[in-house]
Every structure is written in structure tokens, then in C-alpha cells.
Short mmCIF file of C-alpha atoms in Angstrom, two decimals:
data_model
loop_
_atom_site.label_atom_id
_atom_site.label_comp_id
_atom_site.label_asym_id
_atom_site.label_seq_id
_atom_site.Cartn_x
_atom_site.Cartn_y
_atom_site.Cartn_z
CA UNK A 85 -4.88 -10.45 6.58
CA UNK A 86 -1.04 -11.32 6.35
CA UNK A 87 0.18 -12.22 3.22
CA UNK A 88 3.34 -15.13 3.47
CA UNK A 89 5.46 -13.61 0.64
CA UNK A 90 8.73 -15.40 0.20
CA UNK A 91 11.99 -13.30 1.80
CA UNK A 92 15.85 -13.86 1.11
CA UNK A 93 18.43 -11.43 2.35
CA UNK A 94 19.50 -8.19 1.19
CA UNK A 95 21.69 -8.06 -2.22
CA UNK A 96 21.70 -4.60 -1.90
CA UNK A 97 22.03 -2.94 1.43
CA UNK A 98 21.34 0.41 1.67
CA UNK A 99 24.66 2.53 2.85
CA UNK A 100 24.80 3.45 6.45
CA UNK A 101 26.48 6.91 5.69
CA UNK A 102 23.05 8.03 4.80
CA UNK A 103 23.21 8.67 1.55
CA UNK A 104 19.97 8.31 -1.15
CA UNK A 105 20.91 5.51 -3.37
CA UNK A 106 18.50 5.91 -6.77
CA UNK A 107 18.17 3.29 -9.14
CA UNK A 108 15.99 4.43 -12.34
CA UNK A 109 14.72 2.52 -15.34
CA UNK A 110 15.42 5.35 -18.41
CA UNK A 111 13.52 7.78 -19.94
CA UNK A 112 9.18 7.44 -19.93
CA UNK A 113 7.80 6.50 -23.05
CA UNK A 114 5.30 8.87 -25.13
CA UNK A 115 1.98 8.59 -24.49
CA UNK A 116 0.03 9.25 -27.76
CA UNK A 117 -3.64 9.40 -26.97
CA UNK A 118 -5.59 12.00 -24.64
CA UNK A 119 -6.57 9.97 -21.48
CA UNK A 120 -10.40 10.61 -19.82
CA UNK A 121 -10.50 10.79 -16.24
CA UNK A 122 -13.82 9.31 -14.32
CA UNK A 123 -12.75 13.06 -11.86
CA UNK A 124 -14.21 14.83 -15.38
CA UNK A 125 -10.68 17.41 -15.67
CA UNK A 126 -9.30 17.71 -18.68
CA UNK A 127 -5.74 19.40 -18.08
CA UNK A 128 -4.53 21.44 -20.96
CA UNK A 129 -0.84 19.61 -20.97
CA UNK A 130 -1.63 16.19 -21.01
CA UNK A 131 -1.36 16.00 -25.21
CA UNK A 132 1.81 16.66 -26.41
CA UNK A 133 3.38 16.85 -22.64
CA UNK A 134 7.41 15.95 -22.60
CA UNK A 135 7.61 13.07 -21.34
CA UNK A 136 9.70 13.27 -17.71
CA UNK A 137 12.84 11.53 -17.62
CA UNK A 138 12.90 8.94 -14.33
CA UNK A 139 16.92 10.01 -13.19
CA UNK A 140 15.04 13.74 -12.76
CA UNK A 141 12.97 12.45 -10.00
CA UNK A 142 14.76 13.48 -6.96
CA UNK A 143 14.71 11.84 -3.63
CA UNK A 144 12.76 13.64 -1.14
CA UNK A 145 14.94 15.67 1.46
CA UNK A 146 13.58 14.97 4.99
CA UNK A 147 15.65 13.83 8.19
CA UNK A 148 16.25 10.03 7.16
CA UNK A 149 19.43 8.89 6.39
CA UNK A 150 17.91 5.90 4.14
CA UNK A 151 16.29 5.74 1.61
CA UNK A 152 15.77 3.50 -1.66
CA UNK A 153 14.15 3.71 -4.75
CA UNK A 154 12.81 1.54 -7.03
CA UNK A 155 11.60 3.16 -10.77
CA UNK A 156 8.75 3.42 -12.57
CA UNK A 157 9.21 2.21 -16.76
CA UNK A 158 6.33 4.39 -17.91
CA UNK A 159 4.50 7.71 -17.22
CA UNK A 160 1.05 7.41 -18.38
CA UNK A 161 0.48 4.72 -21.19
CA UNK A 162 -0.98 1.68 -18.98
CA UNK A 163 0.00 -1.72 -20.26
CA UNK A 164 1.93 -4.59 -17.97
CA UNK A 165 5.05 -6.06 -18.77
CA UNK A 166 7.66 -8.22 -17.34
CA UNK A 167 9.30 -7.40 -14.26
CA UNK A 168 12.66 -8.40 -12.91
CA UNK A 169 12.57 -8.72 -9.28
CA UNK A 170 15.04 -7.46 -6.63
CA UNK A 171 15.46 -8.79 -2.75
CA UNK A 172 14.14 -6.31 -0.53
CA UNK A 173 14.74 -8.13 2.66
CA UNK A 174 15.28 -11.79 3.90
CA UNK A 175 11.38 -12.09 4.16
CA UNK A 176 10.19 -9.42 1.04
CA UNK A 177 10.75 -8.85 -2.10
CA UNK A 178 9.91 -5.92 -4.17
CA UNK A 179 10.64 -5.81 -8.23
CA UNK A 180 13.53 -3.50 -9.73
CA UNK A 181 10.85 -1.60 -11.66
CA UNK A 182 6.80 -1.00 -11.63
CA UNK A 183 5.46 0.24 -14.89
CA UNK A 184 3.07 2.94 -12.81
CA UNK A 185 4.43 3.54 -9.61
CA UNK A 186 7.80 4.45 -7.61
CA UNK A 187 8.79 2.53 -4.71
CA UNK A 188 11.19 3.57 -1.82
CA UNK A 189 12.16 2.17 1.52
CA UNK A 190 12.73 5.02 3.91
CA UNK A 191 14.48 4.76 7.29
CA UNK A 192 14.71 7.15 10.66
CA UNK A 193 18.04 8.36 11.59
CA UNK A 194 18.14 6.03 14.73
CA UNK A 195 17.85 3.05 12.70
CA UNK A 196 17.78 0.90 15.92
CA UNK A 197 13.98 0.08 15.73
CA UNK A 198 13.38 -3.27 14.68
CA UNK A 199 10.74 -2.76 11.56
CA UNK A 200 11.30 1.10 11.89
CA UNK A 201 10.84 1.70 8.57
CA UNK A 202 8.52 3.08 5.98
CA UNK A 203 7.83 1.94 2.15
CA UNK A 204 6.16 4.95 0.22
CA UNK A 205 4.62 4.38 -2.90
CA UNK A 206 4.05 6.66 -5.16
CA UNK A 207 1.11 6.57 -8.01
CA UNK A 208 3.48 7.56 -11.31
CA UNK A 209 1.30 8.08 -14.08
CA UNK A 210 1.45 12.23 -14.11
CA UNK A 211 0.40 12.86 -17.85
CA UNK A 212 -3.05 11.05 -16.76
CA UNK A 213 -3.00 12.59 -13.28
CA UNK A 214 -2.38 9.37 -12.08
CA UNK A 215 -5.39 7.54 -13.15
CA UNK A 216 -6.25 4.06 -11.92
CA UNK A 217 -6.03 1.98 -14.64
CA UNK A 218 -5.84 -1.83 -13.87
CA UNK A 219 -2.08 -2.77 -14.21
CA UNK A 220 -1.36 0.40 -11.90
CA UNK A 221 -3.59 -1.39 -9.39
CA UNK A 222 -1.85 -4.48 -10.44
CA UNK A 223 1.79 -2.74 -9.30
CA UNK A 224 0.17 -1.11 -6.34
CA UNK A 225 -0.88 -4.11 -4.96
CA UNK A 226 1.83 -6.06 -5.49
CA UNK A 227 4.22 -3.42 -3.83
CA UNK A 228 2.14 -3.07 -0.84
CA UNK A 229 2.01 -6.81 -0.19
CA UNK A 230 6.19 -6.86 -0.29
CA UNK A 231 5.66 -3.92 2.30
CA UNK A 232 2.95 -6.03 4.33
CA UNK A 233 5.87 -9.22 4.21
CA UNK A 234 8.89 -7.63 5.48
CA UNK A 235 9.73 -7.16 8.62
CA UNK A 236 11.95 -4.11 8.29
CA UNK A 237 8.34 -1.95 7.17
CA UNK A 238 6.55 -0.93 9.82
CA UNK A 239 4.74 1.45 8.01
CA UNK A 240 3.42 2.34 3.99
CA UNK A 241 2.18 5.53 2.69
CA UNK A 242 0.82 6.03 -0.43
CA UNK A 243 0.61 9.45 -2.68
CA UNK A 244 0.15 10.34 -6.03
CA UNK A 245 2.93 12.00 -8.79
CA UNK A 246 2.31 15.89 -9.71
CA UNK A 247 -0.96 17.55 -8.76
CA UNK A 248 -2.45 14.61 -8.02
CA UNK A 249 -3.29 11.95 -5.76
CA UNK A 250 -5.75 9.92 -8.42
CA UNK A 251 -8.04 11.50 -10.58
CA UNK A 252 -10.20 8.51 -10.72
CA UNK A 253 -10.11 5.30 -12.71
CA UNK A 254 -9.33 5.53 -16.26
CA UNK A 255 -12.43 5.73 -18.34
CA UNK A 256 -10.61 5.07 -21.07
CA UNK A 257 -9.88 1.67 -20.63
CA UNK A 258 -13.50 1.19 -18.90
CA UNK A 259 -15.51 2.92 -21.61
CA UNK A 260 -16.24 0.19 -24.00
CA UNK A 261 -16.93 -2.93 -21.74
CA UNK A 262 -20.28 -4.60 -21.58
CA UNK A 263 -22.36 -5.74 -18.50
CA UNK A 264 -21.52 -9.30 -18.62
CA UNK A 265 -17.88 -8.40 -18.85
CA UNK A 266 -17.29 -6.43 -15.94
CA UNK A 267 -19.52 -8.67 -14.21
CA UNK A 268 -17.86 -12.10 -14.70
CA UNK A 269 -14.59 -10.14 -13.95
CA UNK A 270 -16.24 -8.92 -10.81
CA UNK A 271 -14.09 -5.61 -11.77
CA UNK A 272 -12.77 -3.55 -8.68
CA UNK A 273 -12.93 -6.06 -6.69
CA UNK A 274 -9.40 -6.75 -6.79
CA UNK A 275 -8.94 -3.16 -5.16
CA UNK A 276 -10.43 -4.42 -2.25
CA UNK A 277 -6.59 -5.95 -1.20
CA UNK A 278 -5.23 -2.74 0.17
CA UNK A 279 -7.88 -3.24 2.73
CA UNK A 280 -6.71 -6.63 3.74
CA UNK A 281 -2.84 -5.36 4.08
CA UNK A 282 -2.46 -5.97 8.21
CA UNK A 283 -0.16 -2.61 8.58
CA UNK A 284 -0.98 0.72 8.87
CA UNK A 285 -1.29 2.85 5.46
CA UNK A 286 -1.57 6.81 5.27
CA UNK A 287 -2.35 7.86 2.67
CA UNK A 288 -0.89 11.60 1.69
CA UNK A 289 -3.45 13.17 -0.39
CA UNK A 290 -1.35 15.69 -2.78
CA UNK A 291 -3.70 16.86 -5.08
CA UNK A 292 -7.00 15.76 -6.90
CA UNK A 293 -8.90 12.46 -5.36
CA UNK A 294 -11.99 12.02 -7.24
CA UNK A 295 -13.39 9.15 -8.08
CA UNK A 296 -11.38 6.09 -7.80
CA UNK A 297 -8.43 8.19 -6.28
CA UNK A 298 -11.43 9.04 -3.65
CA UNK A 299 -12.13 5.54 -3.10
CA UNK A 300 -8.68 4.48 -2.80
CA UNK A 301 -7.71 6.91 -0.01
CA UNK A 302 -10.53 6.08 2.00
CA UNK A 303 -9.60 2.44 1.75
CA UNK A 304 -6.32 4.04 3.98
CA UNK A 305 -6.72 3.97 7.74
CA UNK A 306 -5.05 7.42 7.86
CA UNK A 307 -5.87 10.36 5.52
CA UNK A 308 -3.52 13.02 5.36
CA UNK A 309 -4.43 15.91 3.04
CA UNK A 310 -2.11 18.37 1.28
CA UNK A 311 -3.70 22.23 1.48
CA UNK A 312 -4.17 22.10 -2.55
CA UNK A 313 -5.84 18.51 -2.36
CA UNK A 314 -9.93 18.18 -3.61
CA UNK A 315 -12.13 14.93 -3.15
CA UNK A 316 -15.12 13.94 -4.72
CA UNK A 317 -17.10 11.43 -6.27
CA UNK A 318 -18.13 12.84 -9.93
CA UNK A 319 -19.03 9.21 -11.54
CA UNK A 320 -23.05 10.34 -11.58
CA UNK A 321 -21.79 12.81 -14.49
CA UNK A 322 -20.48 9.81 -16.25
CA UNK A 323 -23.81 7.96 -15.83
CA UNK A 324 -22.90 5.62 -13.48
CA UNK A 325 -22.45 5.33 -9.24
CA UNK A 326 -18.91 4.77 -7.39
CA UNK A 327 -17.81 1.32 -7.60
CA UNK A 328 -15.10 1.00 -5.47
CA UNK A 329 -16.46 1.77 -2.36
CA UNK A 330 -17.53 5.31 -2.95
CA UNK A 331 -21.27 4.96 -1.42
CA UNK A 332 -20.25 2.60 1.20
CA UNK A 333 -17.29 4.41 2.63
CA UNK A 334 -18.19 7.62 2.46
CA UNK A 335 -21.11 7.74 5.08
CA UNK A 336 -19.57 5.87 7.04
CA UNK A 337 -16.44 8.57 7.12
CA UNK A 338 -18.70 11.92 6.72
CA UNK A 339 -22.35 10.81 7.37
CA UNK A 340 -25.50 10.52 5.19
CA UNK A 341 -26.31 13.67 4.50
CA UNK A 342 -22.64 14.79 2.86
CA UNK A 343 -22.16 11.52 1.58
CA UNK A 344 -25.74 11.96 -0.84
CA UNK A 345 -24.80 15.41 -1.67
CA UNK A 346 -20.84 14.51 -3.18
CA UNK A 347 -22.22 11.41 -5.12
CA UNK A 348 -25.35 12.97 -6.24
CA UNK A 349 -24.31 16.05 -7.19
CA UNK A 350 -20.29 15.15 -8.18
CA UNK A 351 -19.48 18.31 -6.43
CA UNK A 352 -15.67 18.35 -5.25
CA UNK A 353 -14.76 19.71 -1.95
CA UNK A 354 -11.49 21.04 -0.39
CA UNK A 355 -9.30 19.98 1.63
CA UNK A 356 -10.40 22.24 4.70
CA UNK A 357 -13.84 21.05 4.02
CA UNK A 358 -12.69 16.83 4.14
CA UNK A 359 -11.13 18.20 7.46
CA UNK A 360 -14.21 20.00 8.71
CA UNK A 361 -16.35 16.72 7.66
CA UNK A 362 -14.29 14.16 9.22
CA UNK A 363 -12.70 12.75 5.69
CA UNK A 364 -9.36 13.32 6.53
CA UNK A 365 -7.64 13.45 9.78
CA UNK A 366 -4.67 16.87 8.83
CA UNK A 367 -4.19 19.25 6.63
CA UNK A 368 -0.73 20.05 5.43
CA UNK A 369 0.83 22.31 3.18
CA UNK A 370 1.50 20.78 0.31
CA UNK A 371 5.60 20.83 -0.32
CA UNK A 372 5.47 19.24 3.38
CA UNK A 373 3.00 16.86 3.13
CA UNK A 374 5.32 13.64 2.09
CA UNK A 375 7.37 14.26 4.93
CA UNK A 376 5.27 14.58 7.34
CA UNK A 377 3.41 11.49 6.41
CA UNK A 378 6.80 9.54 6.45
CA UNK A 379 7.27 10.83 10.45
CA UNK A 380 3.67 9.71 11.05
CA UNK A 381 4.89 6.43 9.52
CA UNK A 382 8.38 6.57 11.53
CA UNK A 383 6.38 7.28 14.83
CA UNK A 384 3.93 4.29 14.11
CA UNK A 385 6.74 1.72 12.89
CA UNK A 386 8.13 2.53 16.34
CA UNK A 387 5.21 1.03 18.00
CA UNK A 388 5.30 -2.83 18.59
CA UNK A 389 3.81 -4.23 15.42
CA UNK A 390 1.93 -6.73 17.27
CA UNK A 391 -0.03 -4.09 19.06
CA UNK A 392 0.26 -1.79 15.56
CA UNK A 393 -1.57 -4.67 13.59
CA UNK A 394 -3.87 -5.54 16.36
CA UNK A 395 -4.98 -2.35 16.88
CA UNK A 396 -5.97 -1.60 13.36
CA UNK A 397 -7.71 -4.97 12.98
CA UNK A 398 -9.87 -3.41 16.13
CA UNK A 399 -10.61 -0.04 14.87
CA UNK A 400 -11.64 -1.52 11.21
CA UNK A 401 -14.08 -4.46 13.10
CA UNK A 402 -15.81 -1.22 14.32
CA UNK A 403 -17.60 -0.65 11.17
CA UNK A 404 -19.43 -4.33 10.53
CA UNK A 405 -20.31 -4.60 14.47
CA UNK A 406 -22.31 -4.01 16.61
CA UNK A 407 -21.14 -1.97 19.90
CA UNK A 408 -21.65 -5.16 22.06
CA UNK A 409 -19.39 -7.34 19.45
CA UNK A 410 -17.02 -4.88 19.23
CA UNK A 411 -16.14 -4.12 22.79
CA UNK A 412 -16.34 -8.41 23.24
CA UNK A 413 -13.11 -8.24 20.27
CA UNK A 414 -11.54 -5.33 22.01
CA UNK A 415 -11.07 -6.97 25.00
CA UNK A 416 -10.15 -10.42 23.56
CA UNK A 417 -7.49 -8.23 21.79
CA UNK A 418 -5.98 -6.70 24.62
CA UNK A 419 -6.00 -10.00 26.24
CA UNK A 420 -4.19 -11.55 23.72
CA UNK A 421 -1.27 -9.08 23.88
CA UNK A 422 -0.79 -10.17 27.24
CA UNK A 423 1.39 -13.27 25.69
CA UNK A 424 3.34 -11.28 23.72
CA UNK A 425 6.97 -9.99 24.77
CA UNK A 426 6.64 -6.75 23.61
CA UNK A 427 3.76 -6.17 26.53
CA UNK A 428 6.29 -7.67 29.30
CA UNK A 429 8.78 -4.59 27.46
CA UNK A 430 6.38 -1.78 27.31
CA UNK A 431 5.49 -1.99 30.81
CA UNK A 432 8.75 -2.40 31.89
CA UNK A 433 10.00 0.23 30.32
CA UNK A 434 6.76 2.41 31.88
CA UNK A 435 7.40 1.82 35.03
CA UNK A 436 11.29 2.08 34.94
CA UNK A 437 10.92 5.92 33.42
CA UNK A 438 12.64 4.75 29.73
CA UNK A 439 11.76 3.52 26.33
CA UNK A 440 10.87 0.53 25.06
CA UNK A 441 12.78 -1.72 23.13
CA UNK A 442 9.99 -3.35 21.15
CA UNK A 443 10.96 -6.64 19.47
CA UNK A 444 7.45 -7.23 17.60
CA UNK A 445 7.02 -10.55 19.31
#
């Protein structure tokens, strides 16, 4: 699904000498209360932690020469407030600062591709191991629907803060709601959106995804995992079942048989393991797992976006058709390429032994 988000032009280009321009929204506030994750770990630090300061995140060192940053206001106490909002692009916006998460815009050093780029998002509640409480969801989706509307993104990834990816949604703020509550609010269903974003997202898998964080990354079309990474599905020990996907994904990704075992038992697994099951497509070592993920994101921005979006849209109908119906949207697919410029380009370009100059139209 596209989303039509309003655009207007850049009021703050990023420099072309390649320098990291930061812009940060002061120090985190104290959080004051222990937060419960649905993963079940209890880290020793999380009372009493020193808060991080947001001008001591660094920008990640990798080979692009763009990159910009948009700040998180607060660590790990999860309420919303009012945002100011910045121009991204002349079709995007994103706001100056997210409450939970930290936005950048990220760029290859051959910044002739036309939507070459990559937004990465990164989960930014560390003291509560990044757990999914609803206005983080509320800032996630919102930033990946600014990604999904410009036309300079060809690409999101998503990661977590710290040691983790998500530890799950935050039982805290779940813990004392009633039946008919989280019923008439349908609750989770909003998380369903990422799914419905029409560009790729890989998601790089940095430390613990249990629970929610679980459900979120398989809601990714790409999993990349970092070496130190766990999944898992622990809500049974909480006296409930996954809710966000958890028992619908997951055999689908790893089978039946695994699938029972990790929600039945709320056994974690490693990150080798999610690779030897199918979960997750790499395993990285951690300190290079962001990068990595950004040149799988520069690689597929370079793609026509046409063909990018199309092709996703294919892969995904695979999973609520039949064989027969699936091949029959395949084809109708490819056809439909065959009115798009970028096609006339890509062959071109094959048969006269160069690149291709795609134009995503």
C-alpha cells in the first residue's frame, strides 16, 4: 500500500562534502520506575541507569558521504508529545524529533541514483531494551510512512538501541487492561502498518527479539541478524499467546514443528539457530551489522523502484495464495513492467554491456 504523504522541498540539504550533519534534542529524561518486558529479562542497570545524553550518539562510520539525523526526546519513559516537523524532501516529511526512536537519511557515495537512499530507524528506548510501548509504535510508524513517501528512499532498515533489537511489548503499560478494552481498541492491530509500507524493510536484528521485538522483525521482508542477537516468543510465561503475529508468522517462516516448540515452551534461540531454521536470511557480527544492512539497502535502492515494489508485493501474495493464483499475479506483474521506462532502460543497458540508469518510472 502507498501512503500519499504531503512533500515540499528541502530546507535543509544535506552538505555534498560528505560530512554527518547531527541535529539532537538535549539530554534524556530520567526514567523512575523499573520497566517489565513481555521477553521476561530483567537487566540489572535499568534502575538507577544514567540517563544517555542524545549529542553522545555518534553517527555510524560506513562508506556514505550522507547522512542525517533526526533525535530522539526520551530514552525509556513512553508518553507522546508534540512534535515539530521538518521537510525531508519535496514529497516527505519527517518530524525534527521522535520521543522513542532516531531517524537518519543515509546516502551512497555515488549519489547519482535517483531514490538511492536509505532511512534507518532506530528503536531508542535502551533503559527498557527498547520495549514496544504504543507511542514508540506511534513514532515508528509515522517515520516509516515519511520513508514510504519520498522519493529520495529507496530503502528503510530498522534496528534497535544497545543490546537490543525489542525485548517485547511493554507489559507495563499492558498489565492492567481489561478484555473489553483491548478489544474495542482492537490493540496491535495498528502494528500491522509496517506490513502495508510498499518498500523494502531489513530489519538488523542487534540484540534480543522476543516477543513483540520477534513479531516486529518478522513483519520485515529481510532479516538480518547480528551474531549476539536471540529470538523468541516467551508470552506463554506471561499467561497469554503472541498477539502480533507471533503464531501466524512464525510457521510460516520456520515450520510447524519449531514454531509450537518457541511459543509453547518460550524458549529463545540464537542467532545461528534463526539462520539454520530459515528465520533470518545472515548472520553478522555484531559491530558490522548496521552497515551492512545499509549496503543491502544501497544495493536495493539501486534497483528500479517500480520493479523493487512490485516484486515485494509478489513475494508477500505468496503466503495467502494458492500456487495457481500466485503464478497467475506473477505473470500479470511482469507484464505490467513492460509499460514502464525503467524496463525499456534495463534491457538496454543489458544488451549494450553497461548499467542502467533507472528513473523509477
Amino acid at each position: 500500500m502507498l501512503f500519499s504523504i504531503a512533500r515540499q522541498q528541502f530546507t535543509n540539504r544535506l552538505s555534498s562534502t560528505g560530512s554527518t550533519v547531527a541535529r539532537r534534542s538535549g539530554a534524556l529524561s530520567t526514567i523512575s520506575r523499573s520497566v517489565t518486558y513481555i521477553g521476561g529479562y530483567y537487566p540489572p542497570t535499568i534502575a538507577g541507569t544514567k540517563d544517555n545524553n542524545c549529542n553522545s550518539n555518534k553517527s555510524y562510520n560506513n562508506n556514505c558521504n550522507k547522512s542525517h539525523h533526526h533525535a530522539a526526546s526520551s530514552s525509556s519513559s513512553c508518553s507522546s508529545s508534540r512534535y515539530s516537523t521538518r521537510r525531508l524532501s519535496s514529497k516527505a516529511e519527517l518530524k525534527e524529533t521522535y520521543d522513542h526512536i532516531l531517524v537518519e537519511t543515509r546516502f551512497p557515495e555515488d549519489n547519482n541514483v535517483v531514490g538511492g537512499g536509505v532511512g534507518v530507524i532506530s528503536l531508542h528506548r535502551p533503559k527498557a531494551l527498547n520495549a514496544l510501548c504504543d507511542a514508540l509504535f506511534d513514532d515508528l510508524i509515522h517515520a516509516v510512512r515519511a520513508f514510504d513517501g519520498d522519493d529520495d528512499i529507496g530503502c528503510i532498515v530498522i534496528t534497535g538501541s544497545g543490546k537490543a533489537f525489542a525485548a517485547g511489548a511493554d507489559i507495563s503499560e499492558m498489565s492492567k487492561r481489561e478484555f473489553a478494552d483491548v478489544y474495542k481498541k482492537n490493540m496491535f492491530s495498528q502494528w500491522a502498518d509496517i506490513t502495508k509500507v510498499s518498500k523494502p524493510i531489513i530489519a538488523a536484528i542487534n540484540g534480543f527479539a522476543l516477543g513483540g521485538g520477534c513479531e516486529l522483525a518478522m513483519m520485515c521482508d529481510i532479516l538480518l541478524a547480528g551474531s549476539k542477537a536471540q529470538f523468541g516468543q516467551p508470552e506463554i510465561n506471561l499467561g497469554v499467546i503472541p498477539g502480533a503475529g507471533g503464531t501466524q508468522r512464525l510457521i510460516r517462516a520456520v515450520g510447524k514443528s519449531k514454531a509450537m516448540e518457541m511459543c509453547l515452551t518460550g524458549n529463545r534461540i540464537s542467532a545461528q539457530e534463526a539462520l539454520d531454521i530459515g528465520l533470518v536470511s545472515k548472520v553478522i557480527e555484531t559491530e558490522f551489522l548496521l552497515e551492512e544492512a545499509v549496503k543491502m539497502g544501497f544495493s536495493i535502492a539501486d534497483k528500479g523502484s517500480v520493479s523493487v515494489r512490485m516484486c515485494k508485493e509478489a513475494v508477500n501474495a505468496a503466503e495467502e495464495m494458492t500456487l495457481a493464483e500466485g503464478l497467475r499475479f506473477e505473470r500479470r506483474l511482469f507484464h505490467a513492467l513492460f509499460a514502464t521506462k525503467d524496463q525499456k532502460e534495463g534491457m538496454a543497458a543489458f544488451l549494450e554491456k553497461r548499467k542502467a540508469n533507472f528513473t523509477n518510472e
